[in-house]
Amino acid sequence: ENVLTQSPAIMSASPGEKVTMTCRASSSVSSSYLHWYQQKSGASPKLWIYSTSNLASGVPARFSGSGSGTSYSLTISSVEAEDAATYYCQQYSGYPYTFGGGTKLEIK
Amino acid sequence: QVQLKQSGPGLVQPSQSLSITCTVSGFSLTSYGVHWVRQSPGKGLEWLGVIWRGGSTDYNAAFMSRLSITKDNSKSQVFFKMNSLQADDTAIYYCAKNLGNLYYAMDYWGQGTSVTVSS
């Protein structure tokens, strides 16, 4: 099983600040199969970024994704209050699909 | 628009089975697969299995012996059944649409079914 480790577990940022969160895999993942989800409290996860760097429909352009191999990241260029949520990475490199433990983003 | 609506019980007795129906609209089950994922505070998000558009299934090996996913294309329904539930199966269970061929991601999710395993 390919274990995904996200860091930090919790982060706090002020509006307008640039933030980056990381996702590290125990084994290499094709960039085509590394995805990110946003989940707000009490809601279902939403696909946010797919295949490392492609924004899902409706996702603001201040979000971006990058990475390769075992190291991936999600960056918000200028954080807004509505970005407060938990972000999860997910991979497929054979079964089972796995998810990271999440990074909770708090807005100051 | 794409929707996945789940129906199922909220309380299951230990050792009993859980059955959830996921009724989809806005897309065809003959064109897209449907995944099942659960979420609990202790274990986070866990992928359970998928039924593909052709009807074949893939399961997380950790659950394979007690998990079954089937579907009825004509009714746009996917059926999830897990046997022998225990307390640590308490979680929110989601169905989710596969993004598309060669992506292995989930682009639309159901509202979730909160399941408590307790006597």
Short mmCIF file of C-alpha atoms in Angstrom, two decimals:
data_model
loop_
_atom_site.label_atom_id
_atom_site.label_comp_id
_atom_site.label_asym_id
_atom_site.label_seq_id
_atom_site.Cartn_x
_atom_site.Cartn_y
_atom_site.Cartn_z
CA GLU A 1 0.00 0.00 0.00
CA ASN A 2 1.30 3.43 -0.94
CA VAL A 3 1.09 5.60 2.16
CA LEU A 4 0.57 9.34 1.71
CA THR A 5 1.86 11.69 4.41
CA GLN A 6 0.62 15.27 4.40
CA SER A 7 2.29 18.18 6.14
CA PRO A 8 1.65 20.22 8.03
CA ALA A 9 -1.38 18.65 9.67
CA ILE A 10 -2.71 22.09 10.59
CA MET A 11 -1.70 25.49 9.25
CA SER A 12 -2.90 29.00 9.84
CA ALA A 13 -2.64 31.87 7.36
CA SER A 14 -3.78 35.46 7.05
CA PRO A 15 -5.80 36.62 4.05
CA GLY A 16 -3.49 37.49 1.18
CA GLU A 17 -0.72 35.19 2.37
CA LYS A 18 0.82 32.52 0.11
CA VAL A 19 0.59 28.99 1.48
CA THR A 20 1.97 25.63 0.42
CA MET A 21 1.10 22.19 1.72
CA THR A 22 2.84 18.97 0.81
CA CYS A 23 1.98 15.34 0.18
CA ARG A 24 4.70 12.71 0.26
CA ALA A 25 4.22 9.14 -0.97
CA SER A 26 6.01 6.06 0.32
CA SER A 27 6.40 4.90 -3.29
CA SER A 28 6.51 6.78 -6.55
CA VAL A 29 3.19 7.93 -8.03
CA SER A 30 2.57 8.89 -11.63
CA SER A 31 1.72 12.59 -11.78
CA SER A 32 -1.41 11.60 -13.71
CA TYR A 33 -2.73 9.79 -10.66
CA LEU A 34 -2.13 12.25 -7.84
CA HIS A 35 -5.19 14.32 -6.93
CA TRP A 36 -6.33 16.80 -4.28
CA TYR A 37 -9.71 17.24 -2.57
CA GLN A 38 -11.16 20.04 -0.49
CA GLN A 39 -13.51 19.23 2.35
CA LYS A 40 -15.34 21.76 4.49
CA SER A 41 -16.83 20.87 7.84
CA GLY A 42 -19.95 18.72 7.53
CA ALA A 43 -19.69 18.44 3.74
CA SER A 44 -18.54 15.77 1.30
CA PRO A 45 -15.08 16.06 -0.26
CA LYS A 46 -14.82 17.92 -3.55
CA LEU A 47 -12.31 17.15 -6.28
CA TRP A 48 -10.05 20.22 -6.30
CA ILE A 49 -6.98 19.45 -8.38
CA TYR A 50 -6.55 16.36 -10.57
CA SER A 51 -3.49 14.85 -12.15
CA THR A 52 -1.16 17.00 -10.07
CA SER A 53 -1.87 20.38 -11.62
CA ASN A 54 -5.29 20.51 -13.32
CA LEU A 55 -7.87 22.61 -11.53
CA ALA A 56 -11.32 21.05 -11.24
CA SER A 57 -14.28 22.98 -12.54
CA GLY A 58 -14.95 26.13 -10.55
CA VAL A 59 -11.68 26.12 -8.61
CA PRO A 60 -10.16 29.60 -8.38
CA ALA A 61 -6.95 30.28 -10.28
CA ARG A 62 -5.13 31.18 -7.04
CA PHE A 63 -4.81 27.43 -6.49
CA SER A 64 -2.05 25.46 -8.16
CA GLY A 65 -0.49 22.04 -7.86
CA SER A 66 2.91 20.62 -8.71
CA GLY A 67 5.20 17.71 -8.05
CA SER A 68 6.44 14.40 -9.29
CA GLY A 69 7.56 11.01 -8.04
CA THR A 70 7.04 10.92 -4.29
CA SER A 71 6.63 14.64 -3.55
CA TYR A 72 3.65 16.81 -4.43
CA SER A 73 2.34 20.16 -3.28
CA LEU A 74 -0.73 22.39 -3.37
CA THR A 75 -0.18 26.15 -3.29
CA ILE A 76 -2.58 29.01 -2.76
CA SER A 77 -1.07 32.22 -4.06
CA SER A 78 -3.21 34.57 -1.97
CA VAL A 79 -5.36 32.93 0.66
CA GLU A 80 -8.97 34.00 1.07
CA ALA A 81 -11.39 33.33 3.92
CA GLU A 82 -13.38 30.87 1.80
CA ASP A 83 -10.30 28.63 1.48
CA ALA A 84 -10.62 27.48 5.10
CA ALA A 85 -10.99 23.70 4.78
CA THR A 86 -9.13 20.41 5.00
CA TYR A 87 -7.23 19.37 1.90
CA TYR A 88 -6.52 15.72 1.13
CA CYS A 89 -4.25 14.19 -1.46
CA GLN A 90 -5.16 10.86 -3.07
CA GLN A 91 -3.18 8.52 -5.27
CA TYR A 92 -3.51 5.54 -7.52
CA SER A 93 -0.46 3.39 -8.11
CA GLY A 94 -2.25 0.09 -7.98
CA TYR A 95 -4.92 -0.95 -5.50
CA PRO A 96 -5.86 0.24 -3.03
CA TYR A 97 -6.29 3.91 -3.74
CA THR A 98 -5.06 5.79 -0.71
CA PHE A 99 -5.60 9.21 0.83
CA GLY A 100 -3.36 11.35 2.94
CA GLY A 101 -4.33 12.34 6.46
CA GLY A 102 -5.19 15.88 5.41
CA THR A 103 -3.95 19.42 5.99
CA LYS A 104 -6.38 21.65 7.81
CA LEU A 105 -6.08 25.27 6.71
CA GLU A 106 -7.29 27.87 9.15
CA ILE A 107 -7.66 31.55 8.26
CA LYS A 108 -6.59 34.10 10.84
CA GLN B 1 -26.45 18.21 -13.32
CA VAL B 2 -24.57 15.29 -11.81
CA GLN B 3 -25.99 14.06 -8.50
CA LEU B 4 -25.46 11.02 -6.33
CA LYS B 5 -28.05 10.43 -3.63
CA GLN B 6 -27.48 7.84 -0.95
CA SER B 7 -30.02 5.98 1.12
CA GLY B 8 -29.38 3.56 3.91
CA PRO B 9 -29.63 3.00 7.65
CA GLY B 10 -27.81 5.04 10.22
CA LEU B 11 -27.57 2.32 12.86
CA VAL B 12 -26.33 -1.23 12.38
CA GLN B 13 -26.07 -3.93 15.01
CA PRO B 14 -22.64 -5.54 15.53
CA SER B 15 -22.08 -8.55 13.24
CA GLN B 16 -24.93 -7.42 10.98
CA SER B 17 -24.64 -6.15 7.43
CA LEU B 18 -24.81 -2.65 5.97
CA SER B 19 -26.62 -1.92 2.71
CA ILE B 20 -26.57 1.46 1.00
CA THR B 21 -28.10 2.45 -2.33
CA CYS B 22 -26.55 5.20 -4.42
CA THR B 23 -28.95 6.62 -7.01
CA VAL B 24 -27.25 8.69 -9.67
CA SER B 25 -28.50 11.28 -12.15
CA GLY B 26 -26.86 13.43 -14.76
CA PHE B 27 -24.65 10.61 -16.04
CA SER B 28 -24.96 6.99 -17.05
CA LEU B 29 -23.58 4.04 -15.13
CA THR B 30 -22.71 2.52 -18.50
CA SER B 31 -20.24 5.39 -19.04
CA TYR B 32 -18.66 5.94 -15.61
CA GLY B 33 -17.58 3.90 -12.64
CA VAL B 34 -18.70 4.54 -9.06
CA HIS B 35 -16.41 4.31 -6.05
CA TRP B 36 -17.16 3.77 -2.38
CA VAL B 37 -15.13 5.58 0.26
CA ARG B 38 -15.60 5.85 3.99
CA GLN B 39 -14.38 8.43 6.51
CA SER B 40 -13.86 8.09 10.21
CA PRO B 41 -12.00 10.24 12.75
CA GLY B 42 -9.56 7.46 13.55
CA LYS B 43 -8.75 6.19 10.06
CA GLY B 44 -9.46 9.16 7.82
CA LEU B 45 -10.56 8.54 4.24
CA GLU B 46 -10.45 4.88 3.16
CA TRP B 47 -11.15 3.68 -0.35
CA LEU B 48 -13.34 0.58 -0.25
CA GLY B 49 -14.00 -0.40 -3.84
CA VAL B 50 -15.30 0.51 -7.28
CA ILE B 51 -17.73 -0.83 -9.84
CA TRP B 52 -16.73 0.04 -13.38
CA ARG B 53 -18.98 0.93 -16.24
CA GLY B 54 -18.82 -2.60 -17.63
CA GLY B 55 -19.84 -4.09 -14.28
CA SER B 56 -16.47 -5.40 -13.12
CA THR B 57 -15.37 -4.56 -9.60
CA ASP B 58 -12.16 -3.89 -7.71
CA TYR B 59 -11.99 -3.98 -3.95
CA ASN B 60 -9.61 -2.91 -1.24
CA ALA B 61 -8.07 -6.23 -0.19
CA ALA B 62 -8.65 -5.31 3.45
CA PHE B 63 -12.41 -5.49 2.88
CA MET B 64 -12.72 -7.89 -0.03
CA SER B 65 -13.99 -10.83 2.01
CA ARG B 66 -17.02 -8.93 3.30
CA LEU B 67 -17.76 -6.35 0.61
CA SER B 68 -20.01 -6.49 -2.43
CA ILE B 69 -20.77 -3.75 -4.98
CA THR B 70 -23.38 -4.29 -7.68
CA LYS B 71 -25.54 -2.08 -9.87
CA ASP B 72 -28.68 -1.79 -11.93
CA ASN B 73 -27.93 0.37 -14.96
CA SER B 74 -31.58 0.72 -15.93
CA LYS B 75 -32.42 2.20 -12.54
CA SER B 76 -29.19 4.23 -12.26
CA GLN B 77 -28.53 2.61 -8.92
CA VAL B 78 -25.39 1.22 -7.31
CA PHE B 79 -25.70 -1.13 -4.35
CA PHE B 80 -23.14 -1.38 -1.55
CA LYS B 81 -23.16 -4.20 0.96
CA MET B 82 -20.68 -4.87 3.74
CA ASN B 83 -21.03 -7.84 6.06
CA SER B 84 -20.02 -8.54 9.65
CA LEU B 85 -19.79 -4.94 10.80
CA GLN B 86 -18.00 -4.11 14.02
CA ALA B 87 -17.63 -0.95 16.05
CA ASP B 88 -14.60 0.20 14.09
CA ASP B 89 -16.71 0.23 10.91
CA THR B 90 -18.53 3.26 12.32
CA ALA B 91 -17.97 5.95 9.69
CA ILE B 92 -19.52 8.12 7.02
CA TYR B 93 -19.85 6.11 3.82
CA TYR B 94 -19.76 7.89 0.45
CA CYS B 95 -20.38 6.89 -3.14
CA ALA B 96 -18.49 8.93 -5.72
CA LYS B 97 -18.38 9.10 -9.50
CA ASN B 98 -15.16 8.24 -11.29
CA LEU B 99 -13.72 11.24 -13.10
CA GLY B 100 -13.13 9.31 -16.28
CA ASN B 101 -10.92 6.79 -17.96
CA LEU B 102 -7.28 6.86 -16.90
CA TYR B 103 -7.75 9.39 -14.07
CA TYR B 104 -8.60 7.22 -11.05
CA ALA B 105 -10.11 10.20 -9.22
CA MET B 106 -13.59 10.99 -7.90
CA ASP B 107 -15.23 14.13 -9.22
CA TYR B 108 -18.72 14.04 -7.69
CA TRP B 109 -19.63 12.67 -4.28
CA GLY B 110 -22.85 11.66 -2.61
CA GLN B 111 -24.02 13.36 0.55
CA GLY B 112 -22.68 10.55 2.72
CA THR B 113 -24.41 8.03 4.96
CA SER B 114 -23.44 8.26 8.61
CA VAL B 115 -23.33 4.73 9.99
CA THR B 116 -23.01 3.82 13.66
CA VAL B 117 -22.34 0.22 14.61
CA SER B 118 -23.80 -0.35 18.05
CA SER B 119 -26.17 -2.59 19.92
#
